[in-house]
Coordinates of C-alpha atoms in Angstrom, one line a residue:
M1 CA 152.5 -34.0 -14.5
N2 CA 155.4 -35.0 -12.3
Q3 CA 156.6 -38.5 -11.5
Y4 CA 155.0 -38.5 -8.0
Q5 CA 151.6 -37.6 -9.4
A6 CA 152.0 -40.3 -12.1
E7 CA 152.8 -42.8 -9.3
E8 CA 149.6 -41.9 -7.4
E9 CA 147.7 -42.6 -10.6
V10 CA 149.1 -46.1 -10.9
L11 CA 146.1 -48.3 -11.6
G12 CA 147.2 -51.9 -11.0
K13 CA 145.4 -55.1 -11.9
A14 CA 142.8 -56.7 -9.7
Y15 CA 145.3 -59.6 -9.5
D16 CA 149.0 -59.4 -10.1
S17 CA 150.8 -62.7 -9.4
R18 CA 154.2 -61.0 -9.0
L19 CA 152.9 -58.6 -6.4
M20 CA 150.8 -61.3 -4.7
R21 CA 153.8 -63.6 -4.2
R22 CA 155.6 -60.8 -2.4
L23 CA 152.5 -60.0 -0.3
I24 CA 152.1 -63.6 0.7
R25 CA 155.6 -63.6 2.2
Y26 CA 154.3 -61.3 4.9
L27 CA 151.8 -63.9 5.8
A28 CA 154.5 -66.6 6.2
P29 CA 155.1 -65.9 10.0
Y30 CA 151.3 -66.3 10.5
K31 CA 150.7 -69.3 8.1
L32 CA 149.2 -71.3 11.0
Y33 CA 146.6 -68.6 11.6
V34 CA 145.8 -68.3 7.9
A35 CA 145.4 -72.1 7.6
V36 CA 143.0 -72.1 10.6
S37 CA 141.1 -69.2 9.1
I38 CA 140.7 -71.1 5.7
I39 CA 139.6 -74.3 7.5
L40 CA 137.1 -72.3 9.5
L41 CA 135.7 -70.8 6.2
L42 CA 135.3 -74.3 4.9
F43 CA 133.3 -75.4 8.0
I44 CA 131.2 -72.2 7.8
S45 CA 130.5 -72.9 4.1
V46 CA 129.4 -76.5 4.9
L47 CA 127.1 -75.3 7.8
Q48 CA 125.6 -72.7 5.5
L49 CA 124.8 -75.4 3.0
A50 CA 122.9 -77.3 5.6
G51 CA 120.2 -74.6 6.0
P52 CA 118.2 -75.1 2.8
Y53 CA 118.6 -78.9 3.0
L54 CA 117.1 -78.9 6.5
T55 CA 114.3 -76.8 5.1
K56 CA 113.7 -79.5 2.5
I57 CA 113.6 -82.2 5.1
A58 CA 111.2 -80.1 7.3
I59 CA 108.8 -79.6 4.5
D60 CA 108.8 -83.0 2.9
R61 CA 109.2 -85.2 5.9
Y62 CA 107.6 -83.4 8.8
I63 CA 105.3 -80.7 7.6
A64 CA 103.7 -83.0 5.0
T65 CA 103.1 -85.6 7.8
Q66 CA 102.2 -83.0 10.5
D67 CA 105.0 -84.4 12.7
I68 CA 105.5 -81.7 15.3
S69 CA 108.1 -83.6 17.2
G70 CA 110.3 -84.1 14.1
L71 CA 109.8 -80.4 13.1
S72 CA 111.0 -79.4 16.6
R73 CA 114.1 -81.4 16.2
I74 CA 114.9 -79.8 12.8
A75 CA 114.3 -76.4 14.4
L76 CA 116.7 -77.2 17.2
I77 CA 119.3 -78.5 14.7
F78 CA 118.9 -75.4 12.6
L79 CA 119.4 -73.2 15.7
A80 CA 122.5 -75.1 16.8
I81 CA 123.9 -74.7 13.3
L82 CA 123.3 -70.9 13.4
V83 CA 125.0 -70.7 16.8
V84 CA 128.0 -72.7 15.7
A85 CA 128.3 -70.8 12.4
F86 CA 128.1 -67.5 14.4
F87 CA 130.9 -68.6 16.7
L88 CA 133.1 -69.9 13.8
R89 CA 132.5 -66.7 11.8
Y90 CA 133.5 -64.6 14.8
L91 CA 136.6 -66.7 15.3
Q92 CA 137.5 -66.5 11.6
I93 CA 137.1 -62.7 11.5
Y94 CA 139.1 -62.2 14.7
I95 CA 141.9 -64.3 13.5
M96 CA 142.2 -62.5 10.1
Q97 CA 141.9 -59.1 11.7
F98 CA 144.7 -60.1 14.1
V99 CA 146.8 -61.3 11.1
G100 CA 146.0 -58.2 9.2
Q101 CA 147.1 -55.9 12.1
R102 CA 150.3 -57.9 12.6
V103 CA 151.2 -57.7 8.9
M104 CA 150.5 -54.0 8.9
F105 CA 152.8 -53.6 11.9
D106 CA 155.6 -55.7 10.2
M107 CA 155.3 -53.8 6.9
R108 CA 155.3 -50.4 8.6
M109 CA 158.4 -51.4 10.6
E110 CA 160.1 -52.5 7.4
L111 CA 159.2 -49.4 5.6
F112 CA 160.3 -47.0 8.4
S113 CA 163.5 -49.0 8.9
H114 CA 164.2 -48.7 5.2
L115 CA 163.5 -44.9 5.2
Q116 CA 165.9 -44.4 8.1
E117 CA 168.7 -46.0 6.0
M118 CA 168.1 -43.7 3.0
S119 CA 170.5 -40.9 2.2
L120 CA 169.3 -37.2 2.3
S121 CA 169.3 -37.2 -1.5
F122 CA 166.3 -39.6 -1.4
F123 CA 164.4 -37.2 0.8
D124 CA 165.4 -34.3 -1.4
K125 CA 163.5 -36.0 -4.3
N126 CA 160.5 -37.4 -2.4
P127 CA 157.8 -35.2 -0.8
V128 CA 157.0 -35.8 2.8
G129 CA 153.3 -36.4 2.2
R130 CA 154.1 -39.1 -0.3
L131 CA 156.2 -41.1 2.1
I132 CA 153.7 -40.7 4.9
T133 CA 151.0 -42.0 2.6
R134 CA 153.1 -45.1 1.9
L135 CA 153.3 -45.9 5.6
T136 CA 149.7 -45.2 6.4
N137 CA 147.0 -45.2 3.7
D138 CA 148.7 -47.7 1.4
V139 CA 149.5 -50.2 4.2
E140 CA 145.9 -49.9 5.5
V141 CA 144.6 -50.8 2.0
L142 CA 146.6 -54.0 2.1
N143 CA 145.1 -54.8 5.5
E144 CA 141.6 -54.5 4.0
M145 CA 142.6 -56.8 1.2
L146 CA 143.9 -59.4 3.7
T147 CA 140.9 -59.3 5.9
S148 CA 138.0 -58.6 3.5
G149 CA 139.5 -59.5 0.1
I150 CA 141.7 -62.4 -0.6
I151 CA 140.8 -64.7 2.3
A152 CA 137.1 -63.9 2.0
I153 CA 137.3 -65.1 -1.6
F154 CA 138.2 -68.6 -0.3
G155 CA 134.9 -68.6 1.6
D156 CA 133.0 -67.5 -1.6
I157 CA 134.7 -70.3 -3.6
F158 CA 133.9 -72.9 -1.0
S159 CA 130.2 -71.7 -1.0
L160 CA 129.8 -71.7 -4.7
I161 CA 131.4 -75.1 -5.2
G162 CA 129.3 -76.6 -2.4
I163 CA 126.1 -75.1 -3.7
V164 CA 126.7 -76.4 -7.2
I165 CA 127.5 -79.9 -5.9
V166 CA 124.4 -80.0 -3.7
M167 CA 122.1 -78.7 -6.5
L168 CA 123.4 -81.3 -8.9
W169 CA 122.9 -84.0 -6.3
L170 CA 119.4 -82.9 -5.4
D171 CA 118.2 -82.7 -9.1
F172 CA 120.6 -82.7 -12.0
K173 CA 118.1 -81.4 -14.6
L174 CA 116.8 -78.6 -12.3
A175 CA 120.3 -77.6 -11.6
L176 CA 121.1 -77.3 -15.3
V177 CA 118.0 -75.2 -15.8
S178 CA 119.1 -72.8 -13.0
F179 CA 122.5 -72.5 -14.8
V180 CA 120.9 -71.3 -18.1
V181 CA 121.3 -67.7 -17.0
L182 CA 125.0 -68.0 -16.3
P183 CA 126.1 -66.5 -19.7
L184 CA 124.2 -63.4 -18.8
L185 CA 125.9 -63.3 -15.4
I186 CA 129.3 -63.7 -17.0
Y187 CA 128.6 -60.9 -19.5
A188 CA 127.4 -58.6 -16.7
T189 CA 130.5 -59.4 -14.6
V190 CA 133.0 -58.8 -17.5
L191 CA 131.3 -55.5 -18.5
F192 CA 131.3 -54.3 -14.9
R193 CA 135.0 -55.3 -14.5
Q194 CA 135.8 -53.2 -17.6
K195 CA 133.8 -50.2 -16.5
A196 CA 135.0 -50.4 -12.8
R197 CA 138.6 -50.4 -14.0
E198 CA 138.0 -47.3 -16.1
S199 CA 136.2 -45.5 -13.3
Y200 CA 138.9 -46.5 -10.8
R201 CA 141.5 -45.0 -13.1
A202 CA 139.6 -41.8 -13.4
I203 CA 139.2 -41.5 -9.6
R204 CA 142.9 -42.2 -8.9
T205 CA 144.0 -39.7 -11.5
R206 CA 141.8 -36.9 -10.3
I207 CA 142.4 -37.5 -6.6
A208 CA 146.2 -37.4 -7.4
R209 CA 145.7 -34.1 -9.1
I210 CA 143.8 -32.7 -6.1
N211 CA 146.5 -33.9 -3.7
A212 CA 149.2 -32.3 -5.8
F213 CA 147.3 -29.0 -6.0
L214 CA 146.6 -29.1 -2.2
Q215 CA 150.3 -29.6 -1.5
E216 CA 151.4 -26.8 -3.8
S217 CA 148.7 -24.4 -2.4
I218 CA 149.4 -25.1 1.3
V219 CA 153.2 -24.7 0.8
G220 CA 152.7 -21.6 -1.3
M221 CA 149.9 -20.0 0.9
P222 CA 152.0 -16.9 1.8
I223 CA 152.4 -16.1 -1.9
I224 CA 148.7 -16.8 -2.7
Q225 CA 147.7 -14.4 0.1
I226 CA 150.2 -11.6 -0.5
F227 CA 149.1 -11.4 -4.2
N228 CA 145.4 -11.9 -3.4
R229 CA 145.1 -15.1 -5.5
E230 CA 142.6 -16.8 -3.1
K231 CA 139.6 -16.4 -5.4
K232 CA 141.6 -17.6 -8.5
N233 CA 143.0 -20.5 -6.5
L234 CA 139.6 -21.5 -5.2
G235 CA 138.3 -21.5 -8.8
K236 CA 141.1 -23.9 -9.8
F237 CA 140.3 -26.2 -6.8
E238 CA 136.6 -26.1 -7.6
G239 CA 137.4 -27.4 -11.1
L240 CA 139.6 -30.2 -9.9
N241 CA 137.1 -31.1 -7.1
H242 CA 134.2 -31.1 -9.6
R243 CA 136.0 -33.5 -12.0
Y244 CA 136.7 -35.8 -9.1
L245 CA 133.0 -35.7 -8.1
E246 CA 132.1 -36.7 -11.7
A247 CA 134.5 -39.6 -11.6
C248 CA 133.1 -40.8 -8.2
L249 CA 129.5 -40.5 -9.4
R250 CA 130.3 -42.5 -12.5
S251 CA 131.8 -45.2 -10.3
V252 CA 128.7 -45.1 -8.1
F253 CA 126.5 -45.6 -11.2
Y254 CA 128.4 -48.7 -12.3
H255 CA 128.3 -50.2 -8.8
A256 CA 124.7 -49.3 -8.4
A257 CA 123.8 -50.9 -11.7
F258 CA 125.8 -54.1 -11.1
H259 CA 124.0 -55.1 -7.9
P260 CA 120.4 -54.9 -9.3
S261 CA 121.7 -56.5 -12.6
V262 CA 122.8 -59.6 -10.6
E263 CA 119.5 -59.5 -8.6
I264 CA 117.5 -59.5 -11.9
I265 CA 119.6 -62.4 -13.3
G266 CA 119.2 -64.2 -10.0
S267 CA 115.4 -63.6 -10.1
L268 CA 115.3 -64.9 -13.7
A269 CA 117.0 -68.1 -12.5
V270 CA 114.4 -68.4 -9.7
A271 CA 111.6 -67.9 -12.2
L272 CA 113.0 -70.7 -14.4
I273 CA 113.3 -73.0 -11.3
I274 CA 109.7 -72.3 -10.3
W275 CA 108.5 -72.9 -13.9
Y276 CA 110.4 -76.1 -14.5
G277 CA 110.3 -77.3 -10.9
G278 CA 106.6 -76.6 -10.6
G279 CA 106.0 -78.7 -13.6
Q280 CA 108.1 -81.5 -12.1
I281 CA 106.1 -81.3 -8.9
L282 CA 102.8 -81.6 -10.8
K283 CA 104.3 -84.7 -12.5
G284 CA 105.4 -86.1 -9.1
A285 CA 109.1 -86.1 -10.1
L286 CA 110.1 -83.4 -7.6
T287 CA 109.1 -82.7 -4.0
F288 CA 107.9 -79.2 -2.9
G289 CA 110.7 -79.2 -0.2
A290 CA 113.3 -79.8 -2.9
L291 CA 112.0 -76.8 -4.9
V292 CA 112.1 -74.5 -1.9
A293 CA 115.7 -75.7 -1.2
F294 CA 116.7 -75.0 -4.8
I295 CA 115.3 -71.4 -4.6
Q296 CA 117.3 -70.8 -1.4
Y297 CA 120.5 -72.3 -2.9
V298 CA 120.2 -70.1 -6.0
N299 CA 119.7 -67.0 -3.9
R300 CA 122.9 -68.0 -1.9
F301 CA 124.7 -68.7 -5.2
Y302 CA 124.3 -65.1 -6.3
H303 CA 125.1 -63.5 -3.0
P304 CA 129.0 -63.7 -3.3
I305 CA 128.7 -62.6 -6.9
R306 CA 126.8 -59.5 -5.8
D307 CA 129.7 -58.8 -3.4
L308 CA 132.2 -59.1 -6.4
S309 CA 132.1 -55.4 -7.1
E310 CA 133.3 -54.5 -3.6
K311 CA 136.0 -57.2 -3.5
Y312 CA 137.1 -56.2 -7.0
N313 CA 137.7 -52.6 -5.8
I314 CA 139.5 -53.8 -2.7
M315 CA 141.8 -56.1 -4.8
Q316 CA 142.5 -53.4 -7.4
S317 CA 143.3 -50.8 -4.8
A318 CA 145.5 -53.2 -2.9
M319 CA 147.5 -54.1 -6.1
A320 CA 148.1 -50.4 -6.8
S321 CA 149.1 -49.7 -3.1
S322 CA 151.4 -52.7 -3.0
E323 CA 153.1 -51.6 -6.3
R324 CA 153.9 -48.2 -4.6
I325 CA 155.0 -49.8 -1.4
F326 CA 157.4 -52.3 -3.0
K327 CA 158.7 -49.6 -5.3
L328 CA 159.7 -47.7 -2.1
L329 CA 161.2 -50.9 -0.5
D330 CA 163.1 -51.6 -3.7
T331 CA 164.7 -48.2 -3.7
P332 CA 168.4 -48.9 -3.2
V333 CA 170.3 -47.4 -0.2
E334 CA 172.8 -45.1 -1.7
I335 CA 175.0 -44.5 1.4
K336 CA 176.1 -47.9 2.6
D337 CA 178.3 -49.0 5.5
P338 CA 181.5 -51.0 4.4
E339 CA 181.4 -54.8 4.7
L340 CA 184.5 -54.6 6.9
P341 CA 184.3 -51.3 8.8
L342 CA 187.4 -49.9 10.5
P343 CA 187.1 -49.0 14.3
I344 CA 186.9 -45.3 15.1
E345 CA 187.9 -45.3 18.7
G346 CA 190.1 -42.5 20.2
I347 CA 190.2 -40.2 17.1
R348 CA 192.2 -37.0 17.2
G349 CA 189.8 -35.1 15.0
E350 CA 191.9 -34.2 12.0
I351 CA 189.8 -33.5 8.9
E352 CA 190.9 -33.4 5.3
F353 CA 189.0 -32.8 2.1
K354 CA 191.1 -34.1 -0.8
N355 CA 190.1 -33.1 -4.4
V356 CA 186.3 -33.4 -3.6
W357 CA 183.8 -32.9 -6.4
F358 CA 180.1 -33.0 -5.5
A359 CA 176.7 -32.4 -7.2
Y360 CA 173.3 -33.1 -5.7
N361 CA 171.9 -34.3 -9.0
G362 CA 175.1 -35.9 -10.2
R363 CA 175.7 -33.2 -12.9
D364 CA 175.7 -29.6 -11.7
Y365 CA 178.7 -29.5 -9.3
V366 CA 178.4 -27.3 -6.2
L367 CA 181.8 -28.3 -5.0
R368 CA 184.7 -28.4 -7.5
D369 CA 188.1 -29.9 -6.6
I370 CA 187.8 -28.8 -3.0
S371 CA 190.9 -29.5 -0.9
F372 CA 191.7 -28.3 2.6
R373 CA 192.9 -29.7 6.0
V374 CA 191.7 -28.9 9.5
R375 CA 194.2 -30.0 12.1
A376 CA 193.1 -31.7 15.3
G377 CA 191.8 -29.1 17.8
E378 CA 191.9 -26.3 15.3
K379 CA 189.0 -23.8 14.8
V380 CA 188.4 -23.1 11.1
A381 CA 185.7 -20.9 9.5
I382 CA 184.3 -21.4 6.0
V383 CA 182.9 -18.3 4.4
G384 CA 181.5 -17.4 1.0
A385 CA 178.5 -16.1 -0.9
T386 CA 175.1 -17.9 -0.6
G387 CA 175.0 -21.0 -2.8
G388 CA 178.8 -21.3 -2.8
G389 CA 178.8 -24.8 -1.3
K390 CA 179.4 -24.1 2.4
T391 CA 176.5 -26.2 3.7
S392 CA 177.3 -29.0 1.3
I393 CA 180.6 -29.5 3.1
I394 CA 178.7 -30.3 6.3
S395 CA 176.5 -32.8 4.6
L396 CA 179.5 -34.5 3.1
L397 CA 181.4 -34.6 6.4
A398 CA 178.4 -36.3 8.0
R399 CA 178.0 -38.7 5.1
F400 CA 174.5 -37.6 4.3
Y401 CA 175.8 -37.7 0.8
D402 CA 179.0 -39.1 -0.9
P403 CA 181.1 -37.1 -3.3
Q404 CA 181.3 -38.1 -6.9
K405 CA 185.1 -37.6 -6.9
G406 CA 187.7 -37.3 -4.2
K407 CA 188.0 -38.3 -0.6
I408 CA 187.1 -37.0 2.9
L409 CA 189.4 -38.2 5.6
I410 CA 189.3 -38.2 9.4
D411 CA 192.7 -39.0 11.0
E412 CA 193.9 -39.9 7.4
I413 CA 191.2 -42.6 7.0
D414 CA 188.5 -42.3 4.4
I415 CA 185.2 -41.8 6.2
R416 CA 183.6 -44.4 3.9
N417 CA 185.6 -47.0 5.8
F418 CA 183.7 -46.2 9.0
R419 CA 180.2 -47.2 10.0
Q420 CA 177.9 -44.2 9.7
K421 CA 176.6 -44.5 13.2
E422 CA 180.2 -44.6 14.6
L423 CA 181.2 -41.7 12.5
R424 CA 178.3 -39.5 13.6
R425 CA 178.9 -40.5 17.3
Y426 CA 182.1 -38.4 17.2
L427 CA 180.5 -35.6 15.0
G428 CA 178.3 -32.9 16.3
I429 CA 176.4 -30.5 14.0
V430 CA 174.5 -27.3 15.0
Q431 CA 172.5 -26.3 12.0
Q432 CA 171.2 -22.8 11.4
D433 CA 167.6 -24.0 11.0
V434 CA 167.3 -25.8 14.4
F435 CA 164.9 -28.7 14.5
L436 CA 163.1 -29.4 17.7
F437 CA 160.9 -32.5 18.3
S438 CA 157.6 -32.7 20.1
G439 CA 158.4 -33.5 23.7
T440 CA 160.1 -31.8 26.7
I441 CA 163.0 -29.5 26.8
E442 CA 165.0 -32.2 28.5
N443 CA 164.3 -34.8 25.8
N444 CA 165.1 -32.3 23.0
I445 CA 168.6 -31.9 24.6
K446 CA 169.4 -35.6 25.1
L447 CA 167.2 -37.0 22.3
G448 CA 166.3 -40.1 24.3
E449 CA 169.9 -41.0 25.0
N450 CA 169.8 -43.0 28.2
K451 CA 173.5 -42.5 28.9
I452 CA 172.9 -38.7 29.3
N453 CA 171.3 -38.1 32.7
F454 CA 169.3 -35.1 33.9
Q455 CA 172.3 -33.6 35.7
Q456 CA 174.3 -33.6 32.4
V457 CA 171.4 -32.0 30.6
K458 CA 171.3 -29.2 33.2
E459 CA 175.1 -28.7 33.1
S460 CA 175.1 -28.6 29.3
A461 CA 172.3 -26.0 29.2
S462 CA 173.9 -23.9 31.9
Y463 CA 177.3 -23.9 30.2
V464 CA 175.9 -22.5 26.9
N465 CA 173.5 -20.0 28.7
A466 CA 170.3 -21.9 27.7
D467 CA 169.3 -22.4 31.4
K468 CA 168.6 -18.6 31.7
F469 CA 165.4 -18.9 29.6
I470 CA 164.6 -22.5 30.6
K471 CA 164.3 -21.6 34.2
K472 CA 161.7 -18.9 33.3
L473 CA 159.5 -21.5 31.6
P474 CA 156.5 -22.7 33.7
H475 CA 157.7 -26.3 33.9
G476 CA 161.4 -25.7 33.3
Y477 CA 163.2 -28.7 31.7
Q478 CA 159.8 -30.5 31.5
E479 CA 158.2 -27.8 29.5
D480 CA 156.4 -29.2 26.5
V481 CA 157.9 -28.2 23.2
R482 CA 155.4 -28.1 20.4
E483 CA 156.1 -29.2 16.9
R484 CA 159.3 -27.7 15.6
G485 CA 159.5 -25.5 18.7
S486 CA 157.0 -23.0 17.4
L487 CA 156.6 -21.2 20.7
L488 CA 160.3 -20.6 21.2
S489 CA 162.3 -17.8 19.7
V490 CA 165.1 -18.3 17.1
G491 CA 167.7 -17.5 19.7
Q492 CA 166.2 -19.8 22.3
K493 CA 166.2 -22.7 19.8
Q494 CA 169.8 -21.9 18.9
L495 CA 170.8 -22.1 22.5
L496 CA 169.0 -25.5 22.9
A497 CA 170.9 -26.8 19.9
F498 CA 174.2 -25.7 21.5
A499 CA 173.1 -27.6 24.7
R500 CA 172.2 -30.7 22.7
A501 CA 175.6 -30.7 20.9
L502 CA 177.5 -30.2 24.2
A503 CA 175.5 -33.0 25.9
F504 CA 176.7 -35.5 23.3
D505 CA 180.3 -34.1 23.6
P506 CA 181.5 -34.7 20.0
R507 CA 185.2 -34.7 19.1
I508 CA 184.4 -32.8 16.0
L509 CA 181.9 -29.9 15.9
V510 CA 180.4 -28.2 12.9
L511 CA 178.5 -24.9 13.6
D512 CA 176.3 -23.5 10.9
E513 CA 175.6 -20.0 12.1
A514 CA 172.0 -18.8 12.1
T515 CA 171.3 -16.0 9.6
S516 CA 168.1 -14.9 11.4
S517 CA 168.3 -11.7 13.5
V518 CA 168.0 -11.9 17.2
D519 CA 167.9 -9.2 20.0
T520 CA 171.2 -7.9 21.3
E521 CA 171.0 -9.7 24.6
T522 CA 170.4 -13.1 23.0
E523 CA 173.1 -12.4 20.4
M524 CA 175.6 -11.9 23.2
L525 CA 174.5 -15.2 24.8
I526 CA 174.8 -17.0 21.5
Q527 CA 178.3 -15.7 20.8
D528 CA 179.4 -16.6 24.3
A529 CA 177.9 -20.1 23.9
S530 CA 179.6 -20.5 20.6
A531 CA 183.0 -19.6 22.0
K532 CA 182.5 -22.1 24.8
L533 CA 181.3 -24.8 22.5
L534 CA 184.2 -24.6 20.1
Q535 CA 186.8 -25.0 22.9
H536 CA 188.9 -28.2 23.1
R537 CA 187.6 -29.8 19.9
T538 CA 188.1 -29.7 16.2
S539 CA 185.7 -27.1 15.0
I540 CA 184.3 -25.9 11.6
V541 CA 182.2 -22.8 11.6
I542 CA 180.1 -22.1 8.5
A543 CA 180.0 -18.3 8.9
H544 CA 177.4 -15.9 7.6
R545 CA 178.5 -12.9 9.6
L546 CA 182.2 -12.3 9.3
S547 CA 182.4 -10.2 12.5
T548 CA 181.9 -13.4 14.6
I549 CA 184.9 -15.3 13.2
K550 CA 187.8 -12.9 13.9
D551 CA 189.3 -15.2 16.5
V552 CA 189.3 -18.5 14.6
D553 CA 192.7 -20.1 13.7
R554 CA 192.0 -20.0 9.9
I555 CA 189.4 -18.9 7.4
I556 CA 188.7 -20.8 4.2
V557 CA 187.0 -18.8 1.5
I558 CA 184.7 -20.8 -0.9
H559 CA 183.7 -19.1 -4.2
K560 CA 181.6 -20.8 -6.8
G561 CA 182.4 -24.2 -5.4
R562 CA 186.2 -23.8 -5.2
V563 CA 188.7 -22.8 -2.4
K564 CA 189.9 -19.4 -3.3
E565 CA 191.6 -18.1 -0.2
V566 CA 193.0 -19.4 3.1
G567 CA 194.4 -17.5 6.0
T568 CA 193.6 -15.6 9.3
H569 CA 191.2 -12.7 9.4
Q570 CA 194.0 -10.1 9.2
E571 CA 195.9 -12.0 6.5
L572 CA 192.8 -12.2 4.3
L573 CA 192.0 -8.5 4.8
Q574 CA 195.5 -7.6 3.8
K575 CA 195.2 -9.6 0.6
K576 CA 192.1 -7.4 -0.4
G577 CA 190.6 -10.3 -2.3
I578 CA 187.1 -12.0 -2.0
Y579 CA 187.1 -12.1 1.8
Y580 CA 188.0 -8.4 1.9
R581 CA 185.1 -7.5 -0.4
L582 CA 182.7 -9.6 1.6
Y583 CA 183.8 -8.0 4.8
Q584 CA 183.5 -4.5 3.4
L585 CA 180.0 -5.3 2.1
Q586 CA 178.9 -6.6 5.5
Y587 CA 180.6 -3.8 7.4
Q588 CA 178.9 -1.2 5.2
A589 CA 175.5 -2.9 5.6
E590 CA 175.8 -3.1 9.4
K591 CA 176.9 0.5 9.5
E592 CA 174.0 1.7 7.4
K593 CA 171.6 -0.4 9.6
T594 CA 173.1 1.2 12.7
F595 CA 172.5 4.7 11.5
A596 CA 169.2 4.0 9.8

């Protein structure tokens, strides 16, 4: 079981003071609303106490004397109380729903803001589905706790205290008789709490295993289908699903048993009241109206206790969700801006890697003592076998990660002395796996940057040959791009990435060549666009096809995380080293492909 599955199985207590203190901080901006809500609950509880007492008055004072006028007044008072209670209840629910929605909004904004500050190493270690769950499901659970759990408990407490006080005031002995069954109620509640906790643990554990299996199956669906493992996989899922069903049914059993148990205990209390109270009526020590009021109060006393099972589940889920949310918020930001950042205006674009060591996990180094310099305005290609560390150089230059040792300099200044936003404003990256957002072609080029107008978008697209296919689209630059640009070809997405980079006009450009094959015409357009894009700026090309980099100023050969060779295309061929062998292998492969 991995750590993320274990995290999903976190049980949490029904009440955790440490977590509750942190949650209450989110209510601080809305403390006035919360205070009003609690005051409304107090008034509602008082109004609810009035009903049985009015019934007592109606029976003892007016029905017994056949006073229709007095009975009518009681009925009108009762109706007025119902109307006022309805209005106050509506107002209280609306206020708490408003507060709950605002707290959810604030919490999601804080979570998303925190996520955007995290380095790529954080996203390497955290599945997307897990992070989405934190911002959606877990936050929604907290909203339910705020609106239906913790605040509602105040109303239950007010009601219980009020009922006990009124019952003791009406008849002290009869009240004590009705409380005889409380030990049974306490035992049933404690037993339910224990069983509910166990069943909740089983449900969380088994749904976490289903989620993990689903994620693995969906991602690995091509392998499942190519090896005809659908039936086998379905059998595994059926087993997991069945165990989850068993856990849910066990939980349903405990909840179903708790409600009638409380009803039986409540009925036993009513029976004792009728037995003792009836005897008191026969002796003339108690009125019939008081007995009826007592029965109503006892029924109301057990109502919030019957709801305990639902509130217990809400609180328990909320504590587990808040534990996961705060764990995410407490994750430290690894890549931080300096306290006193240096300005980065008017840079020349000189880049230097000085004795850089880097490992994604902090142990297995993919770059080992890397040192090289790219002069301002120079075009440099970096080549090497797959997994040699070429792409890692891009990530370090953009400060997606920080090296464990060494420095990366721009214009002889360590990039850790710049704000990340300022650094990236002068840095453009065209990745081989082009990412497109849902929206229009225009928005995918300018990415919502208001300083880039439509004319600049068109000029950028035209300059890198992207307008040739954009004009053929039904809606041109306003054509809707589906998620990740699924309806566009690899070549078209590559040209859009070039247009995007040009629109932002970076001083330093890093081009990670696409490895996917495209048709000959698109290939020519891409090569022409690449040549245009690299002009008049410091450029680094992460090359996968050596035939495309013959005209760069220098080539750096990376092998097993180290710089092995540096020179022009012709110089490296003459050395007959690693570059020469790579070139020969690619040349032979392309030759065989041509004659195949």
